[in-house]
Amino acid sequence: MVTLQRRELEDLQRSGLARAPFLTLRSTEDKELDGLSALIKEAQFDPFTRQYKHLDLLQFDTSKEISVTMPLTFVGRAKGLELGGMMEVIKREITITCLAKDLPHKIEVDVSSLELGTSFKVRNISLGENVRIEDDADSALVAITLPSAAEPKAVAVTEEVVPEEVAAPAE
């Protein structure tokens, strides 16, 4: 078991590096841990204080490629939204493979150029030549669509309803 100092974790969280690609462990007490590289696999937070409660670390060899599922951050305001479109997020994460040193801190998808009826596909992400995206290149990540209430719907007439004649009341 590895114990980390709460203050160091809080500093990580405040600096925005909580999603850092990897950590290098330093230990003066356990020489086997000193210098090991690890990814933050999962972080558990206290729901009220937002302080770290538990971290799962994943040790890896820095000379070998690793596959990691990373969240996508959508930035910008799509042009199609000005025309009444709606942004539909289809995928919120992708899987990439690379050496740890090439692992991006975050993956941003700029949607500002998307028009009504267009989408941003996996193939449009550029992460550099040393990072391989494992997802299907033709998969859409986000699309600008018409809201479903605005889409015209065809109504088929199946039969005509004729009101029955009502008899006049007896005098």
mmCIF file with all atom_site columns, C-alpha atoms in Angstrom:
data_model
loop_
_atom_site.group_PDB
_atom_site.id
_atom_site.type_symbol
_atom_site.label_atom_id
_atom_site.label_alt_id
_atom_site.label_comp_id
_atom_site.label_asym_id
_atom_site.label_entity_id
_atom_site.label_seq_id
_atom_site.pdbx_PDB_ins_code
_atom_site.Cartn_x
_atom_site.Cartn_y
_atom_site.Cartn_z
_atom_site.occupancy
_atom_site.B_iso_or_equiv
_atom_site.pdbx_formal_charge
_atom_site.auth_seq_id
_atom_site.auth_comp_id
_atom_site.auth_asym_id
_atom_site.auth_atom_id
_atom_site.pdbx_PDB_model_num
ATOM 1   C CA . MET A 1 1   ? 0.000   0.000  0.000   1.00 0.00 ? 1   MET A CA 1
ATOM 2   C CA . VAL A 1 2   ? 1.192   3.492  -0.859  1.00 0.00 ? 2   VAL A CA 1
ATOM 3   C CA . THR A 1 3   ? 0.213   6.423  1.328   1.00 0.00 ? 3   THR A CA 1
ATOM 4   C CA . LEU A 1 4   ? 0.299   9.899  -0.153  1.00 0.00 ? 4   LEU A CA 1
ATOM 5   C CA . GLN A 1 5   ? 0.326   13.160 1.736   1.00 0.00 ? 5   GLN A CA 1
ATOM 6   C CA . ARG A 1 6   ? -3.073  14.895 1.650   1.00 0.00 ? 6   ARG A CA 1
ATOM 7   C CA . ARG A 1 7   ? -1.420  18.297 1.170   1.00 0.00 ? 7   ARG A CA 1
ATOM 8   C CA . GLU A 1 8   ? 0.414   17.086 -1.942  1.00 0.00 ? 8   GLU A CA 1
ATOM 9   C CA . LEU A 1 9   ? -2.817  15.710 -3.394  1.00 0.00 ? 9   LEU A CA 1
ATOM 10  C CA . GLU A 1 10  ? -4.661  18.943 -2.648  1.00 0.00 ? 10  GLU A CA 1
ATOM 11  C CA . ASP A 1 11  ? -1.878  20.904 -4.356  1.00 0.00 ? 11  ASP A CA 1
ATOM 12  C CA . LEU A 1 12  ? -2.225  18.585 -7.361  1.00 0.00 ? 12  LEU A CA 1
ATOM 13  C CA . GLN A 1 13  ? -5.970  19.131 -7.448  1.00 0.00 ? 13  GLN A CA 1
ATOM 14  C CA . ARG A 1 14  ? -5.699  22.935 -7.161  1.00 0.00 ? 14  ARG A CA 1
ATOM 15  C CA . SER A 1 15  ? -3.060  23.175 -9.873  1.00 0.00 ? 15  SER A CA 1
ATOM 16  C CA . GLY A 1 16  ? -5.226  21.218 -12.303 1.00 0.00 ? 16  GLY A CA 1
ATOM 17  C CA . LEU A 1 17  ? -2.676  18.433 -12.566 1.00 0.00 ? 17  LEU A CA 1
ATOM 18  C CA . ALA A 1 18  ? -4.994  15.896 -10.967 1.00 0.00 ? 18  ALA A CA 1
ATOM 19  C CA . ARG A 1 19  ? -5.482  14.642 -14.504 1.00 0.00 ? 19  ARG A CA 1
ATOM 20  C CA . ALA A 1 20  ? -1.733  14.649 -15.147 1.00 0.00 ? 20  ALA A CA 1
ATOM 21  C CA . PRO A 1 21  ? -0.776  11.808 -17.449 1.00 0.00 ? 21  PRO A CA 1
ATOM 22  C CA . PHE A 1 22  ? 1.467   10.101 -14.951 1.00 0.00 ? 22  PHE A CA 1
ATOM 23  C CA . LEU A 1 23  ? 3.148   10.490 -11.606 1.00 0.00 ? 23  LEU A CA 1
ATOM 24  C CA . THR A 1 24  ? 6.674   9.561  -10.610 1.00 0.00 ? 24  THR A CA 1
ATOM 25  C CA . LEU A 1 25  ? 6.633   8.135  -7.109  1.00 0.00 ? 25  LEU A CA 1
ATOM 26  C CA . ARG A 1 26  ? 9.274   9.321  -4.654  1.00 0.00 ? 26  ARG A CA 1
ATOM 27  C CA . SER A 1 27  ? 9.962   7.419  -1.456  1.00 0.00 ? 27  SER A CA 1
ATOM 28  C CA . THR A 1 28  ? 12.721  7.762  1.100   1.00 0.00 ? 28  THR A CA 1
ATOM 29  C CA . GLU A 1 29  ? 11.377  4.814  3.092   1.00 0.00 ? 29  GLU A CA 1
ATOM 30  C CA . ASP A 1 30  ? 10.747  2.224  0.361   1.00 0.00 ? 30  ASP A CA 1
ATOM 31  C CA . LYS A 1 31  ? 13.484  2.053  -2.268  1.00 0.00 ? 31  LYS A CA 1
ATOM 32  C CA . GLU A 1 32  ? 11.385  -0.281 -4.458  1.00 0.00 ? 32  GLU A CA 1
ATOM 33  C CA . LEU A 1 33  ? 8.765   2.447  -4.903  1.00 0.00 ? 33  LEU A CA 1
ATOM 34  C CA . ASP A 1 34  ? 11.216  5.266  -5.509  1.00 0.00 ? 34  ASP A CA 1
ATOM 35  C CA . GLY A 1 35  ? 11.178  6.299  -9.166  1.00 0.00 ? 35  GLY A CA 1
ATOM 36  C CA . LEU A 1 36  ? 8.255   4.107  -10.252 1.00 0.00 ? 36  LEU A CA 1
ATOM 37  C CA . SER A 1 37  ? 5.832   5.592  -12.772 1.00 0.00 ? 37  SER A CA 1
ATOM 38  C CA . ALA A 1 38  ? 2.105   5.333  -12.201 1.00 0.00 ? 38  ALA A CA 1
ATOM 39  C CA . LEU A 1 39  ? -1.130  6.592  -13.698 1.00 0.00 ? 39  LEU A CA 1
ATOM 40  C CA . ILE A 1 40  ? -4.087  7.734  -11.631 1.00 0.00 ? 40  ILE A CA 1
ATOM 41  C CA . LYS A 1 41  ? -6.519  5.022  -12.674 1.00 0.00 ? 41  LYS A CA 1
ATOM 42  C CA . GLU A 1 42  ? -9.416  6.137  -10.485 1.00 0.00 ? 42  GLU A CA 1
ATOM 43  C CA . ALA A 1 43  ? -9.928  8.875  -7.905  1.00 0.00 ? 43  ALA A CA 1
ATOM 44  C CA . GLN A 1 44  ? -12.621 8.875  -5.239  1.00 0.00 ? 44  GLN A CA 1
ATOM 45  C CA . PHE A 1 45  ? -13.642 12.144 -3.633  1.00 0.00 ? 45  PHE A CA 1
ATOM 46  C CA . ASP A 1 46  ? -15.667 13.084 -0.588  1.00 0.00 ? 46  ASP A CA 1
ATOM 47  C CA . PRO A 1 47  ? -18.974 14.325 -2.079  1.00 0.00 ? 47  PRO A CA 1
ATOM 48  C CA . PHE A 1 48  ? -19.160 17.319 0.259   1.00 0.00 ? 48  PHE A CA 1
ATOM 49  C CA . THR A 1 49  ? -15.563 18.495 0.697   1.00 0.00 ? 49  THR A CA 1
ATOM 50  C CA . ARG A 1 50  ? -14.304 17.309 -2.736  1.00 0.00 ? 50  ARG A CA 1
ATOM 51  C CA . GLN A 1 51  ? -11.128 16.094 -1.005  1.00 0.00 ? 51  GLN A CA 1
ATOM 52  C CA . TYR A 1 52  ? -9.434  12.921 -2.172  1.00 0.00 ? 52  TYR A CA 1
ATOM 53  C CA . LYS A 1 53  ? -10.525 9.834  -0.260  1.00 0.00 ? 53  LYS A CA 1
ATOM 54  C CA . HIS A 1 54  ? -8.841  7.117  -2.316  1.00 0.00 ? 54  HIS A CA 1
ATOM 55  C CA . LEU A 1 55  ? -6.670  6.778  -5.418  1.00 0.00 ? 55  LEU A CA 1
ATOM 56  C CA . ASP A 1 56  ? -6.082  3.702  -7.529  1.00 0.00 ? 56  ASP A CA 1
ATOM 57  C CA . LEU A 1 57  ? -2.691  3.886  -9.199  1.00 0.00 ? 57  LEU A CA 1
ATOM 58  C CA . LEU A 1 58  ? -1.606  1.815  -12.164 1.00 0.00 ? 58  LEU A CA 1
ATOM 59  C CA . GLN A 1 59  ? 2.118   1.086  -12.435 1.00 0.00 ? 59  GLN A CA 1
ATOM 60  C CA . PHE A 1 60  ? 3.614   0.911  -15.930 1.00 0.00 ? 60  PHE A CA 1
ATOM 61  C CA . ASP A 1 61  ? 6.915   0.631  -17.761 1.00 0.00 ? 61  ASP A CA 1
ATOM 62  C CA . THR A 1 62  ? 7.863   3.965  -19.355 1.00 0.00 ? 62  THR A CA 1
ATOM 63  C CA . SER A 1 63  ? 9.595   2.233  -22.272 1.00 0.00 ? 63  SER A CA 1
ATOM 64  C CA . LYS A 1 64  ? 6.415   0.421  -23.405 1.00 0.00 ? 64  LYS A CA 1
ATOM 65  C CA . GLU A 1 65  ? 3.256   1.761  -25.000 1.00 0.00 ? 65  GLU A CA 1
ATOM 66  C CA . ILE A 1 66  ? 0.158   2.018  -22.848 1.00 0.00 ? 66  ILE A CA 1
ATOM 67  C CA . SER A 1 67  ? -3.514  2.233  -23.831 1.00 0.00 ? 67  SER A CA 1
ATOM 68  C CA . VAL A 1 68  ? -5.565  4.772  -21.939 1.00 0.00 ? 68  VAL A CA 1
ATOM 69  C CA . THR A 1 69  ? -9.177  5.885  -22.195 1.00 0.00 ? 69  THR A CA 1
ATOM 70  C CA . MET A 1 70  ? -9.211  9.675  -21.952 1.00 0.00 ? 70  MET A CA 1
ATOM 71  C CA . PRO A 1 71  ? -12.107 12.087 -21.525 1.00 0.00 ? 71  PRO A CA 1
ATOM 72  C CA . LEU A 1 72  ? -12.829 14.659 -24.219 1.00 0.00 ? 72  LEU A CA 1
ATOM 73  C CA . THR A 1 73  ? -13.294 18.350 -23.440 1.00 0.00 ? 73  THR A CA 1
ATOM 74  C CA . PHE A 1 74  ? -15.534 20.181 -25.902 1.00 0.00 ? 74  PHE A CA 1
ATOM 75  C CA . VAL A 1 75  ? -14.589 23.844 -26.356 1.00 0.00 ? 75  VAL A CA 1
ATOM 76  C CA . GLY A 1 76  ? -16.041 26.720 -28.375 1.00 0.00 ? 76  GLY A CA 1
ATOM 77  C CA . ARG A 1 77  ? -19.567 27.527 -29.489 1.00 0.00 ? 77  ARG A CA 1
ATOM 78  C CA . ALA A 1 78  ? -20.695 25.827 -32.686 1.00 0.00 ? 78  ALA A CA 1
ATOM 79  C CA . LYS A 1 79  ? -21.928 28.098 -35.500 1.00 0.00 ? 79  LYS A CA 1
ATOM 80  C CA . GLY A 1 80  ? -24.931 25.817 -35.968 1.00 0.00 ? 80  GLY A CA 1
ATOM 81  C CA . LEU A 1 81  ? -26.234 26.707 -32.508 1.00 0.00 ? 81  LEU A CA 1
ATOM 82  C CA . GLU A 1 82  ? -26.906 30.269 -33.724 1.00 0.00 ? 82  GLU A CA 1
ATOM 83  C CA . LEU A 1 83  ? -29.327 28.808 -36.293 1.00 0.00 ? 83  LEU A CA 1
ATOM 84  C CA . GLY A 1 84  ? -31.321 26.926 -33.674 1.00 0.00 ? 84  GLY A CA 1
ATOM 85  C CA . GLY A 1 85  ? -29.268 23.747 -33.714 1.00 0.00 ? 85  GLY A CA 1
ATOM 86  C CA . MET A 1 86  ? -28.576 21.554 -30.731 1.00 0.00 ? 86  MET A CA 1
ATOM 87  C CA . MET A 1 87  ? -25.189 20.057 -29.808 1.00 0.00 ? 87  MET A CA 1
ATOM 88  C CA . GLU A 1 88  ? -25.469 16.296 -29.376 1.00 0.00 ? 88  GLU A CA 1
ATOM 89  C CA . VAL A 1 89  ? -22.457 14.708 -27.679 1.00 0.00 ? 89  VAL A CA 1
ATOM 90  C CA . ILE A 1 90  ? -22.110 11.153 -28.991 1.00 0.00 ? 90  ILE A CA 1
ATOM 91  C CA . LYS A 1 91  ? -18.827 10.083 -27.365 1.00 0.00 ? 91  LYS A CA 1
ATOM 92  C CA . ARG A 1 92  ? -17.288 11.594 -24.249 1.00 0.00 ? 92  ARG A CA 1
ATOM 93  C CA . GLU A 1 93  ? -13.996 9.664  -24.322 1.00 0.00 ? 93  GLU A CA 1
ATOM 94  C CA . ILE A 1 94  ? -11.584 7.942  -26.680 1.00 0.00 ? 94  ILE A CA 1
ATOM 95  C CA . THR A 1 95  ? -8.894  5.296  -26.272 1.00 0.00 ? 95  THR A CA 1
ATOM 96  C CA . ILE A 1 96  ? -5.342  6.185  -27.244 1.00 0.00 ? 96  ILE A CA 1
ATOM 97  C CA . THR A 1 97  ? -2.068  4.240  -27.305 1.00 0.00 ? 97  THR A CA 1
ATOM 98  C CA . CYS A 1 98  ? 1.368   5.804  -26.845 1.00 0.00 ? 98  CYS A CA 1
ATOM 99  C CA . LEU A 1 99  ? 4.408   5.992  -24.619 1.00 0.00 ? 99  LEU A CA 1
ATOM 100 C CA . ALA A 1 100 ? 3.700   7.662  -21.294 1.00 0.00 ? 100 ALA A CA 1
ATOM 101 C CA . LYS A 1 101 ? 5.903   10.625 -22.196 1.00 0.00 ? 101 LYS A CA 1
ATOM 102 C CA . ASP A 1 102 ? 3.619   11.335 -25.193 1.00 0.00 ? 102 ASP A CA 1
ATOM 103 C CA . LEU A 1 103 ? 0.358   11.054 -23.252 1.00 0.00 ? 103 LEU A CA 1
ATOM 104 C CA . PRO A 1 104 ? -1.587  14.326 -23.565 1.00 0.00 ? 104 PRO A CA 1
ATOM 105 C CA . HIS A 1 105 ? -2.753  16.063 -20.378 1.00 0.00 ? 105 HIS A CA 1
ATOM 106 C CA . LYS A 1 106 ? -6.183  16.535 -21.954 1.00 0.00 ? 106 LYS A CA 1
ATOM 107 C CA . ILE A 1 107 ? -7.904  16.181 -25.302 1.00 0.00 ? 107 ILE A CA 1
ATOM 108 C CA . GLU A 1 108 ? -9.832  19.224 -26.489 1.00 0.00 ? 108 GLU A CA 1
ATOM 109 C CA . VAL A 1 109 ? -12.329 19.133 -29.336 1.00 0.00 ? 109 VAL A CA 1
ATOM 110 C CA . ASP A 1 110 ? -13.001 22.595 -30.814 1.00 0.00 ? 110 ASP A CA 1
ATOM 111 C CA . VAL A 1 111 ? -16.598 22.620 -32.046 1.00 0.00 ? 111 VAL A CA 1
ATOM 112 C CA . SER A 1 112 ? -16.698 26.312 -33.046 1.00 0.00 ? 112 SER A CA 1
ATOM 113 C CA . SER A 1 113 ? -16.592 25.575 -36.792 1.00 0.00 ? 113 SER A CA 1
ATOM 114 C CA . LEU A 1 114 ? -19.473 23.072 -36.769 1.00 0.00 ? 114 LEU A CA 1
ATOM 115 C CA . GLU A 1 115 ? -22.477 24.099 -38.862 1.00 0.00 ? 115 GLU A CA 1
ATOM 116 C CA . LEU A 1 116 ? -26.020 22.790 -38.607 1.00 0.00 ? 116 LEU A CA 1
ATOM 117 C CA . GLY A 1 117 ? -26.100 19.175 -39.805 1.00 0.00 ? 117 GLY A CA 1
ATOM 118 C CA . THR A 1 118 ? -22.354 18.562 -39.423 1.00 0.00 ? 118 THR A CA 1
ATOM 119 C CA . SER A 1 119 ? -20.338 16.468 -36.998 1.00 0.00 ? 119 SER A CA 1
ATOM 120 C CA . PHE A 1 120 ? -16.815 16.222 -35.613 1.00 0.00 ? 120 PHE A CA 1
ATOM 121 C CA . LYS A 1 121 ? -15.332 12.774 -36.194 1.00 0.00 ? 121 LYS A CA 1
ATOM 122 C CA . VAL A 1 122 ? -12.489 10.889 -34.535 1.00 0.00 ? 122 VAL A CA 1
ATOM 123 C CA . ARG A 1 123 ? -10.359 11.399 -37.672 1.00 0.00 ? 123 ARG A CA 1
ATOM 124 C CA . ASN A 1 124 ? -10.442 15.176 -37.045 1.00 0.00 ? 124 ASN A CA 1
ATOM 125 C CA . ILE A 1 125 ? -8.511  14.879 -33.761 1.00 0.00 ? 125 ILE A CA 1
ATOM 126 C CA . SER A 1 126 ? -4.798  15.630 -34.059 1.00 0.00 ? 126 SER A CA 1
ATOM 127 C CA . LEU A 1 127 ? -2.668  14.385 -31.163 1.00 0.00 ? 127 LEU A CA 1
ATOM 128 C CA . GLY A 1 128 ? 0.714   14.119 -32.851 1.00 0.00 ? 128 GLY A CA 1
ATOM 129 C CA . GLU A 1 129 ? 2.465   11.329 -34.686 1.00 0.00 ? 129 GLU A CA 1
ATOM 130 C CA . ASN A 1 130 ? 3.425   9.399  -31.541 1.00 0.00 ? 130 ASN A CA 1
ATOM 131 C CA . VAL A 1 131 ? -0.159  9.029  -30.303 1.00 0.00 ? 131 VAL A CA 1
ATOM 132 C CA . ARG A 1 132 ? -2.450  6.465  -31.935 1.00 0.00 ? 132 ARG A CA 1
ATOM 133 C CA . ILE A 1 133 ? -6.228  6.716  -31.552 1.00 0.00 ? 133 ILE A CA 1
ATOM 134 C CA . GLU A 1 134 ? -7.808  3.268  -31.235 1.00 0.00 ? 134 GLU A CA 1
ATOM 135 C CA . ASP A 1 135 ? -11.431 4.299  -31.925 1.00 0.00 ? 135 ASP A CA 1
ATOM 136 C CA . ASP A 1 136 ? -12.973 3.998  -35.402 1.00 0.00 ? 136 ASP A CA 1
ATOM 137 C CA . ALA A 1 137 ? -11.892 7.039  -37.454 1.00 0.00 ? 137 ALA A CA 1
ATOM 138 C CA . ASP A 1 138 ? -15.411 7.472  -38.871 1.00 0.00 ? 138 ASP A CA 1
ATOM 139 C CA . SER A 1 139 ? -17.089 7.585  -35.447 1.00 0.00 ? 139 SER A CA 1
ATOM 140 C CA . ALA A 1 140 ? -18.771 10.899 -34.703 1.00 0.00 ? 140 ALA A CA 1
ATOM 141 C CA . LEU A 1 141 ? -17.898 12.532 -31.386 1.00 0.00 ? 141 LEU A CA 1
ATOM 142 C CA . VAL A 1 142 ? -20.358 15.424 -31.504 1.00 0.00 ? 142 VAL A CA 1
ATOM 143 C CA . ALA A 1 143 ? -23.006 16.581 -33.994 1.00 0.00 ? 143 ALA A CA 1
ATOM 144 C CA . ILE A 1 144 ? -25.048 19.744 -34.471 1.00 0.00 ? 144 ILE A CA 1
ATOM 145 C CA . THR A 1 145 ? -28.633 18.706 -35.148 1.00 0.00 ? 145 THR A CA 1
ATOM 146 C CA . LEU A 1 146 ? -32.075 20.252 -35.266 1.00 0.00 ? 146 LEU A CA 1
ATOM 147 C CA . PRO A 1 147 ? -34.020 19.831 -32.040 1.00 0.00 ? 147 PRO A CA 1
ATOM 148 C CA . SER A 1 148 ? -36.527 16.988 -32.413 1.00 0.00 ? 148 SER A CA 1
ATOM 149 C CA . ALA A 1 149 ? -39.497 19.368 -31.959 1.00 0.00 ? 149 ALA A CA 1
ATOM 150 C CA . ALA A 1 150 ? -38.304 21.391 -34.964 1.00 0.00 ? 150 ALA A CA 1
ATOM 151 C CA . GLU A 1 151 ? -38.111 18.408 -37.292 1.00 0.00 ? 151 GLU A CA 1
ATOM 152 C CA . PRO A 1 152 ? -41.148 18.126 -39.557 1.00 0.00 ? 152 PRO A CA 1
ATOM 153 C CA . LYS A 1 153 ? -43.119 14.939 -39.074 1.00 0.00 ? 153 LYS A CA 1
ATOM 154 C CA . ALA A 1 154 ? -45.203 13.268 -41.751 1.00 0.00 ? 154 ALA A CA 1
ATOM 155 C CA . VAL A 1 155 ? -48.680 12.309 -40.671 1.00 0.00 ? 155 VAL A CA 1
ATOM 156 C CA . ALA A 1 156 ? -50.475 9.590  -42.588 1.00 0.00 ? 156 ALA A CA 1
ATOM 157 C CA . VAL A 1 157 ? -54.247 9.832  -42.935 1.00 0.00 ? 157 VAL A CA 1
ATOM 158 C CA . THR A 1 158 ? -55.703 6.369  -42.473 1.00 0.00 ? 158 THR A CA 1
ATOM 159 C CA . GLU A 1 159 ? -59.416 7.079  -42.550 1.00 0.00 ? 159 GLU A CA 1
ATOM 160 C CA . GLU A 1 160 ? -61.738 9.975  -42.406 1.00 0.00 ? 160 GLU A CA 1
ATOM 161 C CA . VAL A 1 161 ? -63.905 10.375 -39.347 1.00 0.00 ? 161 VAL A CA 1
ATOM 162 C CA . VAL A 1 162 ? -67.467 11.469 -40.137 1.00 0.00 ? 162 VAL A CA 1
ATOM 163 C CA . PRO A 1 163 ? -69.591 12.686 -37.233 1.00 0.00 ? 163 PRO A CA 1
ATOM 164 C CA . GLU A 1 164 ? -72.846 10.812 -36.726 1.00 0.00 ? 164 GLU A CA 1
ATOM 165 C CA . GLU A 1 165 ? -76.058 12.706 -37.248 1.00 0.00 ? 165 GLU A CA 1
ATOM 166 C CA . VAL A 1 166 ? -77.842 13.375 -34.039 1.00 0.00 ? 166 VAL A CA 1
ATOM 167 C CA . ALA A 1 167 ? -81.605 12.856 -34.098 1.00 0.00 ? 167 ALA A CA 1
ATOM 168 C CA . ALA A 1 168 ? -83.716 15.879 -33.238 1.00 0.00 ? 168 ALA A CA 1
ATOM 169 C CA . PRO A 1 169 ? -85.343 15.668 -29.806 1.00 0.00 ? 169 PRO A CA 1
ATOM 170 C CA . ALA A 1 170 ? -88.982 14.535 -29.791 1.00 0.00 ? 170 ALA A CA 1
ATOM 171 C CA . GLU A 1 171 ? -91.567 17.287 -29.246 1.00 0.00 ? 171 GLU A CA 1
#
